[in-house]
Coordinates of C-alpha atoms in Angstrom, one line a residue:
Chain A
X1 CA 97.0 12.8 128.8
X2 CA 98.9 16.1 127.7
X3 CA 102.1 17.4 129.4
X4 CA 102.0 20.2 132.0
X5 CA 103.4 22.4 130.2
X6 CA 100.1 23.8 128.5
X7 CA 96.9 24.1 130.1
X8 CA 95.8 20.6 130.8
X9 CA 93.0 19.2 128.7
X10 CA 92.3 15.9 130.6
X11 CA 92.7 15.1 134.3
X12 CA 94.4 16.9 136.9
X13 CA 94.7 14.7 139.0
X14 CA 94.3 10.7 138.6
X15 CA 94.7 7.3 140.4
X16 CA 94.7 3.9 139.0
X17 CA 94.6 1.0 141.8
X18 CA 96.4 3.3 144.5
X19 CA 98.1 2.0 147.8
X20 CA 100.3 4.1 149.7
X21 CA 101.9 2.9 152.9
X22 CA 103.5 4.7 155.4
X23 CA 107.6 3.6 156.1
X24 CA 107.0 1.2 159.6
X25 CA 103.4 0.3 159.0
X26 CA 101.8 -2.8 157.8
X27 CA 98.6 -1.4 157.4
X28 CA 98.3 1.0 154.2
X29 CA 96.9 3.8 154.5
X30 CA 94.8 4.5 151.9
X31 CA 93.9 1.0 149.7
X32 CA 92.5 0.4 146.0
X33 CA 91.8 4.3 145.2
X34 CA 90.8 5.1 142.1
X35 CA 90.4 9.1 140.9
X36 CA 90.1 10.7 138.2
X37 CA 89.7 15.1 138.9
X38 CA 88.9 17.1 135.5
X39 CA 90.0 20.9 135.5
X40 CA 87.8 23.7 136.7
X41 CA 86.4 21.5 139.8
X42 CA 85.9 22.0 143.7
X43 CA 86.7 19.3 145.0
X44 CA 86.2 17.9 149.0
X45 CA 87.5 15.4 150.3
X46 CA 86.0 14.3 153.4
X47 CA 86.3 11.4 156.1
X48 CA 86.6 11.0 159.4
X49 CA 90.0 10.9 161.2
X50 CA 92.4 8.5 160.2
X51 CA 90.4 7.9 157.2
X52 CA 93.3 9.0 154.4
X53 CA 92.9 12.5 154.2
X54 CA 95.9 14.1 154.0
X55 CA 97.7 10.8 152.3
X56 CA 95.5 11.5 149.3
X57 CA 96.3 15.2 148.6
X58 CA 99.9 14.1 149.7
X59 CA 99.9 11.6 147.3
X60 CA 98.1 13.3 144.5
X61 CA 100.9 15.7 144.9
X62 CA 103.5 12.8 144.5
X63 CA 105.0 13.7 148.4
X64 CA 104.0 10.2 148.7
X65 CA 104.7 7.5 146.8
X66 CA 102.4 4.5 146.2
X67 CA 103.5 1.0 147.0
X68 CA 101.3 -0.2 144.3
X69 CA 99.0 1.6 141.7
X70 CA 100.0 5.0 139.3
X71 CA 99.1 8.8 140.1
X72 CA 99.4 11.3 137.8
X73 CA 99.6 15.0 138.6
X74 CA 99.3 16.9 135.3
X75 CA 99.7 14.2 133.2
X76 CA 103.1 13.3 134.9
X77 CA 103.6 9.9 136.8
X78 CA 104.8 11.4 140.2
X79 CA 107.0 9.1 140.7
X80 CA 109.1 10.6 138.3
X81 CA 111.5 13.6 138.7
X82 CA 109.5 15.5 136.5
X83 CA 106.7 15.8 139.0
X84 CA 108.7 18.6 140.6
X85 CA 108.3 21.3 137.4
X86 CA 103.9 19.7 138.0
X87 CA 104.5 20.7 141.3
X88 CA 105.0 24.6 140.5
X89 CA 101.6 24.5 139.0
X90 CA 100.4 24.0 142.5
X91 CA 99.8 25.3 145.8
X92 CA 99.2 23.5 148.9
X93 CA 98.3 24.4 152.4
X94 CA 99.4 22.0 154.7
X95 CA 97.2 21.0 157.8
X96 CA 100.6 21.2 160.3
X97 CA 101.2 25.1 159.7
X98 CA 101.6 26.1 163.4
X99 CA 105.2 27.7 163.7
X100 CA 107.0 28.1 167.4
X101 CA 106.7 31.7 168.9
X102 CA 110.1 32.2 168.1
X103 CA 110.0 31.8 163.9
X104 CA 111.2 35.2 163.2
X105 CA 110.4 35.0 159.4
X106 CA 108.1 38.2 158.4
X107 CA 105.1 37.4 156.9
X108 CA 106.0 39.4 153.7
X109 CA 108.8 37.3 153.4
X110 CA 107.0 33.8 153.5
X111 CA 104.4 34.7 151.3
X112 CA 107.4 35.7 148.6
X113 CA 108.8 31.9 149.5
X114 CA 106.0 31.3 147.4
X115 CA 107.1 32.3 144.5
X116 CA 111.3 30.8 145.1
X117 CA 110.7 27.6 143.0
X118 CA 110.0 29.7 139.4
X119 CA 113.3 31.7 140.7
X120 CA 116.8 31.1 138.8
X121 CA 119.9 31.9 141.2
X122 CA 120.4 35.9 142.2
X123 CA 116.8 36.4 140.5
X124 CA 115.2 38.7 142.5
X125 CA 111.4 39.4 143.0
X126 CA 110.0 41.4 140.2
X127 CA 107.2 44.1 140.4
X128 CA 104.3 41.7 138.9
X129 CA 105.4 39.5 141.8
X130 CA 105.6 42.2 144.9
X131 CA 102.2 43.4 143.4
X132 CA 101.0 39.8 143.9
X133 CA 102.3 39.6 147.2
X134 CA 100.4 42.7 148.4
X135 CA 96.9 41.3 146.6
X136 CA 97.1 38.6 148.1
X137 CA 97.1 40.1 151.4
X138 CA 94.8 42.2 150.5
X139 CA 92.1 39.0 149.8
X140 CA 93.0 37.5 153.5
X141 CA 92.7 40.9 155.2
X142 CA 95.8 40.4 156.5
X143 CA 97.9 43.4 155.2
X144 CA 98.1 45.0 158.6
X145 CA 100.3 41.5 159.4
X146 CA 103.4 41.8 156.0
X147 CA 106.1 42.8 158.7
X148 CA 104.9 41.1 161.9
X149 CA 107.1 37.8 161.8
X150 CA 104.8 34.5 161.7
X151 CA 106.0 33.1 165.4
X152 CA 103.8 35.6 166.9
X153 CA 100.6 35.5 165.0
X154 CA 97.0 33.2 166.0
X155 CA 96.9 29.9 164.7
X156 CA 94.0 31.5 162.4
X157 CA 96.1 34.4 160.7
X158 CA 98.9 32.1 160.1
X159 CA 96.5 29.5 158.7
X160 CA 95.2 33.0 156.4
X161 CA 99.2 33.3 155.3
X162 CA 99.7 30.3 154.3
X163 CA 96.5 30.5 152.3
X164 CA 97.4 34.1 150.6
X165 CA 100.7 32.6 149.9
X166 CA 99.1 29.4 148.2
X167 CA 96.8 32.3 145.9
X168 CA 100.0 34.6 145.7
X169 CA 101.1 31.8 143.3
X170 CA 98.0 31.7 141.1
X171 CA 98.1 28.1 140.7
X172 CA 96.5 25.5 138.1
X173 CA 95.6 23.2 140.9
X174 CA 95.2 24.3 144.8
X175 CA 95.4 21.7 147.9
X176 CA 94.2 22.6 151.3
X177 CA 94.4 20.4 154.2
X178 CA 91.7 21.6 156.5
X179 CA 91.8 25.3 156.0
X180 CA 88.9 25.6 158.3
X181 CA 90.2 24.5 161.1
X182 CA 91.6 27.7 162.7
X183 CA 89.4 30.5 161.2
X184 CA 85.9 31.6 162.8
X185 CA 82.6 31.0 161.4
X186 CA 82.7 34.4 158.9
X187 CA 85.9 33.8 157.8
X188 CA 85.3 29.9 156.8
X189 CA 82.2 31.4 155.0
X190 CA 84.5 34.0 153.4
X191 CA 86.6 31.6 151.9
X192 CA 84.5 29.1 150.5
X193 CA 83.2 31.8 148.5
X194 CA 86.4 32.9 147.7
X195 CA 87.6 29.6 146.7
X196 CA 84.8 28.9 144.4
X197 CA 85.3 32.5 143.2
X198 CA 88.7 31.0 141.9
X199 CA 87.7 27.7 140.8
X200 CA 85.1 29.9 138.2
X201 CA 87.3 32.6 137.0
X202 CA 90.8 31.3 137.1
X203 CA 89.6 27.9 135.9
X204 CA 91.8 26.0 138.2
X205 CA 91.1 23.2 140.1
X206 CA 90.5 23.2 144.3
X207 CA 90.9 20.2 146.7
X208 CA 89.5 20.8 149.9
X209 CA 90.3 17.9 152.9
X210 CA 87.8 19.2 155.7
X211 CA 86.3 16.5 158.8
X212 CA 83.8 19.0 158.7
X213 CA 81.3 19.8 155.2
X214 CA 79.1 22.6 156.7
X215 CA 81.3 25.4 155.3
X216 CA 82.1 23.9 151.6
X217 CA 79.5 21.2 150.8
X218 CA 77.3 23.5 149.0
X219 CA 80.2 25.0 146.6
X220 CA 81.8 21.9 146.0
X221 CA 81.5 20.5 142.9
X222 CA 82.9 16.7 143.7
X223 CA 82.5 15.3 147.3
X224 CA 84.7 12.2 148.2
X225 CA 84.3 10.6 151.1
X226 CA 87.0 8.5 152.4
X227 CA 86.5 6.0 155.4
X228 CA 89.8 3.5 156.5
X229 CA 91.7 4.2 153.7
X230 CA 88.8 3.4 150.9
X231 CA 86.6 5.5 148.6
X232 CA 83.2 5.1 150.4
X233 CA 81.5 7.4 147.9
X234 CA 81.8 9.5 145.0
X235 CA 79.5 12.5 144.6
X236 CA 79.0 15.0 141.7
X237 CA 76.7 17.3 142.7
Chain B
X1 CA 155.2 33.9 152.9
X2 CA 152.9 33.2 155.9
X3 CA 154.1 31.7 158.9
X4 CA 153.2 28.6 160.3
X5 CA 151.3 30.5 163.2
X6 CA 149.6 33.1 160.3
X7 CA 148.3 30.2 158.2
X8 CA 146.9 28.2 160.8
X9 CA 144.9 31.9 162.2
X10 CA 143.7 32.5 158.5
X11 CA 142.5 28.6 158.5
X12 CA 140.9 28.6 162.0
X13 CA 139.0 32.2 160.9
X14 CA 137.5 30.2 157.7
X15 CA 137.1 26.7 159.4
X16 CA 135.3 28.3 162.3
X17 CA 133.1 30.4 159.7
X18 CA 132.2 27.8 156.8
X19 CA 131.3 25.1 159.8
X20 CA 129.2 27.6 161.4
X21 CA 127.5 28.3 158.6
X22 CA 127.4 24.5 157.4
X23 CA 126.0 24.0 161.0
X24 CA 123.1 26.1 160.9
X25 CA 122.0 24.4 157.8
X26 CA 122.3 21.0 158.7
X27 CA 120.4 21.7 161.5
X28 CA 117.6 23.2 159.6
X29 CA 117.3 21.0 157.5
X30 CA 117.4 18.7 160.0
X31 CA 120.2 16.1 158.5
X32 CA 122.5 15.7 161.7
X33 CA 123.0 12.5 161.6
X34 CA 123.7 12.5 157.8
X35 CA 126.4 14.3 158.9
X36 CA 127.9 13.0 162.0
X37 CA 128.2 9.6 159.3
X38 CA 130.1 11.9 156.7
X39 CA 132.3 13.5 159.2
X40 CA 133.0 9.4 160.6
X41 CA 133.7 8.7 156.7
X42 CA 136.1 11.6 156.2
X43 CA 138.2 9.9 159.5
X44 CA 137.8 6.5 157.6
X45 CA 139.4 8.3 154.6
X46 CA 142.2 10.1 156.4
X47 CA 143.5 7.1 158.1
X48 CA 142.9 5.0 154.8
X49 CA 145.1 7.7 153.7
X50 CA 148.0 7.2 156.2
X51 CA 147.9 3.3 155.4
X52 CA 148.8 3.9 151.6
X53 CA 150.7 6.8 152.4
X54 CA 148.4 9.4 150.5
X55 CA 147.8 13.4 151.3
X56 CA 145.1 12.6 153.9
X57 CA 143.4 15.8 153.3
X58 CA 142.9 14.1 149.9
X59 CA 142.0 10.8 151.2
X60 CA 139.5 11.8 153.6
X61 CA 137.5 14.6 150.9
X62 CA 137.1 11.7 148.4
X63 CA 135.8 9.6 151.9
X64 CA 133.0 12.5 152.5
X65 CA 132.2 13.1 149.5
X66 CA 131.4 9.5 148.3
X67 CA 129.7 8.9 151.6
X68 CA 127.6 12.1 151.0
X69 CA 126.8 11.4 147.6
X70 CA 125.8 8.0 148.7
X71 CA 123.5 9.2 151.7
X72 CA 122.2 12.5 149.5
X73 CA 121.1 10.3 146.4
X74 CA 119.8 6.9 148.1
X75 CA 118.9 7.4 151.7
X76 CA 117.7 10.9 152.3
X77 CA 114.0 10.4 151.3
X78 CA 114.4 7.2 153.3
X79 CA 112.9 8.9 156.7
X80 CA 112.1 6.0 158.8
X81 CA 115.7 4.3 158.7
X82 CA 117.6 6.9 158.1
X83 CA 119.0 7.1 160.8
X84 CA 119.5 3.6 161.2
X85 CA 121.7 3.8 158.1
X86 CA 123.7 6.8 159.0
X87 CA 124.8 4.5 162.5
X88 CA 125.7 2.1 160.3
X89 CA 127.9 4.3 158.1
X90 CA 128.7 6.0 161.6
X91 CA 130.0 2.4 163.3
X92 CA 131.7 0.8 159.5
X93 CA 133.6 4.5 159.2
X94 CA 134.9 4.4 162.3
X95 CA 136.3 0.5 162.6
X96 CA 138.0 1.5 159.0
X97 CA 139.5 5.0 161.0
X98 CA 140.6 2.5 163.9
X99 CA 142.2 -0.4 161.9
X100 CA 143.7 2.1 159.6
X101 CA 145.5 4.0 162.2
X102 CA 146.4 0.2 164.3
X103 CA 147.9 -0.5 160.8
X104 CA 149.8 2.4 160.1
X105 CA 151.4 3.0 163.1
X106 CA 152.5 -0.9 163.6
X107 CA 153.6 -0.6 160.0
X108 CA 155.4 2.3 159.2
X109 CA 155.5 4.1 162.7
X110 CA 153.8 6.9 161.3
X111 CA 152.6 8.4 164.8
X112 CA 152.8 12.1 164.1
X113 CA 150.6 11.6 161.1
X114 CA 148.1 9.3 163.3
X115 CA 148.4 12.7 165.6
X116 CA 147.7 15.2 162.9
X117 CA 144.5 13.2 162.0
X118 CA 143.2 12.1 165.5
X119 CA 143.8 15.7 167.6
X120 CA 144.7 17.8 164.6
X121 CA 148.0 20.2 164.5
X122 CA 149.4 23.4 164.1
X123 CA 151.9 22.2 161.8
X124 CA 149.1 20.3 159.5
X125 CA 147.8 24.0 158.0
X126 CA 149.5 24.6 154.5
X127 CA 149.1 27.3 152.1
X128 CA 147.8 25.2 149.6
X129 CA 145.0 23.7 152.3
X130 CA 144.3 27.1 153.3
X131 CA 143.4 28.0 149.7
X132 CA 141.4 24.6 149.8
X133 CA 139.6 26.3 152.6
X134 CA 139.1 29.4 151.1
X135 CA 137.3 27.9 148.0
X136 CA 135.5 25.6 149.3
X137 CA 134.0 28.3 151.8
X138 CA 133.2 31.3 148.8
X139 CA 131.7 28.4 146.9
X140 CA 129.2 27.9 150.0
X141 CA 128.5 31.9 150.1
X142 CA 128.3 31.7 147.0
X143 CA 125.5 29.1 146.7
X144 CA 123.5 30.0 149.8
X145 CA 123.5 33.5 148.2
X146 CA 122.0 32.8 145.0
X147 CA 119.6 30.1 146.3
X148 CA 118.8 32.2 148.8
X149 CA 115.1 32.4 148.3
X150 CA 114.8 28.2 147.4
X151 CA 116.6 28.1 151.0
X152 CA 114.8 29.9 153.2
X153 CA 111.9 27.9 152.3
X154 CA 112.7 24.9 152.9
X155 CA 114.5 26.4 155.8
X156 CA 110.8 27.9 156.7
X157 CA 109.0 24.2 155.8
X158 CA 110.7 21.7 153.6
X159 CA 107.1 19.4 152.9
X160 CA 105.8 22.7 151.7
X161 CA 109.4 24.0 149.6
X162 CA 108.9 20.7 148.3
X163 CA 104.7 20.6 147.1
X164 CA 105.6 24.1 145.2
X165 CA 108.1 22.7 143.6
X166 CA 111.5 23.2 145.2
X167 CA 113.9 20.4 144.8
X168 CA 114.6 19.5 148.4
X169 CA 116.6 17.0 147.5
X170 CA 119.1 18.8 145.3
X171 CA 119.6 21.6 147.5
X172 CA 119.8 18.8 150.9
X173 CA 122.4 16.8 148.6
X174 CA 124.7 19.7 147.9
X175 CA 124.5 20.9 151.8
X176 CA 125.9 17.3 152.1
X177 CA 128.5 17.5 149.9
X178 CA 129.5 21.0 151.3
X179 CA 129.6 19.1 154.4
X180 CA 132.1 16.3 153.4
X181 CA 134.7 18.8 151.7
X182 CA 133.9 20.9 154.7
X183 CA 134.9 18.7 157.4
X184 CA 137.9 17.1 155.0
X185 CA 139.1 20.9 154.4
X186 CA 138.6 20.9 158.7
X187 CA 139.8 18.0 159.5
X188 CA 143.9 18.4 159.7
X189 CA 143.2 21.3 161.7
X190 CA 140.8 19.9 164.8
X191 CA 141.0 16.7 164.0
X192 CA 138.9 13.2 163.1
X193 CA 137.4 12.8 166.3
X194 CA 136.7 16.7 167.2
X195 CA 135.7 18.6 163.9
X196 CA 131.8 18.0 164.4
X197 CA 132.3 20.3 167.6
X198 CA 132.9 22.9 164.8
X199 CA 129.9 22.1 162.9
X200 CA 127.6 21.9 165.8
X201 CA 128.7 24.0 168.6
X202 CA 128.4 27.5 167.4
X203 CA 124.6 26.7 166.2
X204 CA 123.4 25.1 169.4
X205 CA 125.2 28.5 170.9
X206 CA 123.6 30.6 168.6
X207 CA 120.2 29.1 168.7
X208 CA 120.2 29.8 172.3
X209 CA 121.4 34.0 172.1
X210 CA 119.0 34.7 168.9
X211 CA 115.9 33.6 167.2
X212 CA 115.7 35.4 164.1
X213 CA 117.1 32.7 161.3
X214 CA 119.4 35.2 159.2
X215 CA 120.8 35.9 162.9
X216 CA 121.3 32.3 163.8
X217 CA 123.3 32.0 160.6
X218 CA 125.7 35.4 161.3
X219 CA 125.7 34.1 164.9
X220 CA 126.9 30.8 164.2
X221 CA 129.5 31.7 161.7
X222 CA 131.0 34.5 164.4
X223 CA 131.1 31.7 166.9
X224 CA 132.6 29.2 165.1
X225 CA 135.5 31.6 164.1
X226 CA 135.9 32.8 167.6
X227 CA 136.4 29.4 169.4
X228 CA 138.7 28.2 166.1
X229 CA 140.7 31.3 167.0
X230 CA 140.9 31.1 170.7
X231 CA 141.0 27.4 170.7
X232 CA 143.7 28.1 168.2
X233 CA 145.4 30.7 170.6
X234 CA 145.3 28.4 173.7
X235 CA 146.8 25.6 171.8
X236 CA 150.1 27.5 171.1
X237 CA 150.3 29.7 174.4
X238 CA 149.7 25.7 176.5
X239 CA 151.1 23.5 174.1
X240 CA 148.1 21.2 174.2
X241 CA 146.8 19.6 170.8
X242 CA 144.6 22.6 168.4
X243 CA 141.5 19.8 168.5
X244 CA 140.9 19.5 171.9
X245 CA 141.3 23.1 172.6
X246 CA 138.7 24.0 170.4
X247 CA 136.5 21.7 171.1
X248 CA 136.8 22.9 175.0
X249 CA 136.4 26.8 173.8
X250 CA 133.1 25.7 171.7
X251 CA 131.7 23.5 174.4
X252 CA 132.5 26.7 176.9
X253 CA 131.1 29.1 174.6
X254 CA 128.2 26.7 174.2
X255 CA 127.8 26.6 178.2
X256 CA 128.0 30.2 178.1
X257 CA 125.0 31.1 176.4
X258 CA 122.9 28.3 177.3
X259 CA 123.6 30.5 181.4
X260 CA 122.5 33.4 179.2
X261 CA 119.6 32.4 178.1
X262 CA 118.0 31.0 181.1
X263 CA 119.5 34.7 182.9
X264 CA 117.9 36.5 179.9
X265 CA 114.4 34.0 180.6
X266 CA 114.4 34.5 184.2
X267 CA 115.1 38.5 183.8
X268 CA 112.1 38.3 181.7
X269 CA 109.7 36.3 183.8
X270 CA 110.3 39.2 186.4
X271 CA 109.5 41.7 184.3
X272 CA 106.5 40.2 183.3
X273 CA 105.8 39.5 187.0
X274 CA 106.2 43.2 187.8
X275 CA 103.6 44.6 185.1
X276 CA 100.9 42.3 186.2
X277 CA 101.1 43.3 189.8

């Protein structure tokens, strides 16, 4: 597989044999998965609780390491340090977003975090960048929210910042852990067809971790379904 | 030249300010215990320094700076016995500080220098420390300054600084090694056993007056320089040791706004109270 430097050519994502453990448990928690995601895919991952969810994107992002078995994230074994420039090809949403009343960060300025790991030291935000930031917005509807700090705002329109600040970024490969979960019925609809939107004219790659299938299944273009830690089924559709 | 009395102002003003700040990190980026271990190994270090008769300032930096070197490379992405480990560096640091110092003084007698690193001292503040201080605490400016952006987000969530492609551990490795000089820069003038009151104090205070993160961090440094200064102040106008003085000032100031906020709460919950009847 090619470096991520260029745009990848082969998998974005693949496991051989994975296990992955969590530090205190015997059980692991996701056993024997193997992947492999080729570029320009939607791709849900679904399971009921406790089924390894979140310890696959977590791990296909290299936030977890495996016990036993190889990931690669952009061609690069994530358990090397190199995973870290894969990484800025990426954005991820994580499913624990909620922030105390009192986070007093602006929204403006979390959606620019976004952009901090391309940054050298003293480099400040360029115009491309602020534009972004603004677009963005713009796509989630929340623009009204750029100076309201986070700590204040609905579960939903914080999950909706975290998302504009995952697009902000334009990545190669996007992770979402349960982006639904917050949001009302029009604005899960919205964003499936938004995501799909980006999967088809940015050519990137989209995984999706949702309990619930109603609002993706029919844009997805790979459904895996976990159950206790295994691959229960693989589905192109 | 400074007087004894000048120098030892000047290095309260930039002990109190680089801890605060220091503080605030370690407390966002939630690696307290990391450093209650390091502050234990610069104490080791200092008394390893009065057994070999060698500059304890010295003695105790090279101490935190292994020890945080150590605990930032190998044991930080370690979550589930980290803090197991940084007790055991906590509880090994501290039987080195104490046989050290049983040593020294039945060896050489040295008790004024035991004094100097238990309770710190007046006397202990040099020019050449102060500049120490004074580096050490522009270098931290000056890194928080031009990582500012990396910071804040892992300061806002480190899983997801770290899925875009921060490096987490790099920036949590040099906040540890700030953090060792820090404390060995510190540690002549509170002492071993008192200059984590400096590190902690004036964010718990802060954290309880304002919300906004920026804030916290202003707050913090502001505090810690105040109770360096006064603590400094009441050590010379009672005669008492500098370390325990300033620890008592921080822990008052710390008492202080804790009252505050649960005035500044109540005041609220009546005001609320008043607009729904």
């Amino acid at each position: 597989m090619q470096s991520f430097r260029g745009v990848p050519r082969g998998n974005v994502v693949e496991l051989n044999r994975v296990y992955v453990a969590y530090a205190g448990s015997d059980k692991p928690a996701i056993i024997d998965i193997s992947l492999k995601i080729p570029m320009k895919k939607l791709v849900l991952i679904t399971g009921p609780n406790g089924a390894g969810k979140t310890t696959l994107i977590e791990t296909c992002l290299g936030l977890l390491k495996p016990f036993k078995g190889k990931v690669f994230l952009l061609g690069v074994d994530t358990r090397k340090r190199e995973v870290i420039k894969a990484r800025k090809m990426c954005s991820y949403v994580p499913q624990d977003f909620m922030k105390p009343p009192y986070e007093a960060f602006s929204v403006k300025h979390i959606i620019l975090m976004g952009f901090s790991s391309y940054k050298a030291p003293f480099e400040p935000l360029n115009r491309e960048e602020r534009e972004k930031i603004v677009w963005a917005a713009n796509l989630l509807g929340i623009e009204d929210l750029l100076d309201k700090p986070i700590g204040i705002l609905s579960g939903g329109q914080q999950q909706k910042v975290l998302i504009a600040r995952a697009f902000a970024r334009k990545p190669k490969i996007l992770f979402l852990d349960e982006p639904f979960a917050s949001l009302d019925k029009e604005s899960r609809i919205f964003l499936a067809e938004m995501f799909r939107k980006y999967v088809d004219s940015e050519g990137a790659t989209v995984f999706i971790v949702s309990h619930d299938v109603n609002p993706i299944v029919a844009y997805a273009d790979i459904t895996v379904e976990l159950s206790n830690g295994r691959i229960r089924r693989v589905e192109e559709c | 030249m400074l007087g004894l009395f000048s120098l030892a102002f000047l290095a309260a003003i930039l002990a109190g300010c680089l801890c605060g700040a220091i503080g605030f990190h370690i407390q966002r980026f939630n690696v307290i215990t990391l450093s209650f271990s390091i502050a234990h190994a610069a104490l080791a270090g200092a008394s390893l320094g009065l057994l070999f008769n060698f500059d304890s300032t010295y003695s105790a930096m090279i101490a935190a700076f292994l020890s945080a070197l150590i605990l930032g490379l190998f044991f930080i992405r370690v979550e589930y016995e980290r803090e197991l480990i940084s007790m055991a560096v906590f509880s090994a640091s501290s039987a080195i500080a104490l046989l050290s110092i049983y040593m020294s003084t039945t060896r050489v007698l040295a008790t004024a220098s035991v004094a100097v690193v238990l309770w710190g001292s007046l006397l202990a503040v040099t020019l050449q420390k102060l500049i120490i201080l004074l580096v050490v605490t522009v270098l931290f400016l000056f890194h928080i300054f031009a990582f500012r952006m990396h910071i804040d987000a892992i300061l806002y969530d480190r899983k997801l600084a770290e899925a875009e492609g921060i490096d987490v551990q790099f920036h949590t490795l040099v906040l540890l090694l700030f953090t060792g000089v820090a404390i060995a820069s510190t540690l002549k003038l509170t002492g071993g056993f008192l200059v984590f009151t400096l590190l902690y104090n004036p964010m718990a205070s802060a954290s309880q007056l304002v919300k906004n993160a920026r804030n916290q961090l202003i707050l913090s440094s502001l505090l810690g320089s105040s109770s360096a200064v006064l603590g400094l102040v009441i050590s010379y106008i009672l005669n008492m040791p500098v370390g325990a003085t300033i620890a008592i000032t921080s822990s008052i100031i710390l008492l202080v706004s804790f009252m505050a906020r649960l005035v500044s709460e109540k005041f609220k919950v009546k005001e609320i109270s008043k607009i729904m009847l």
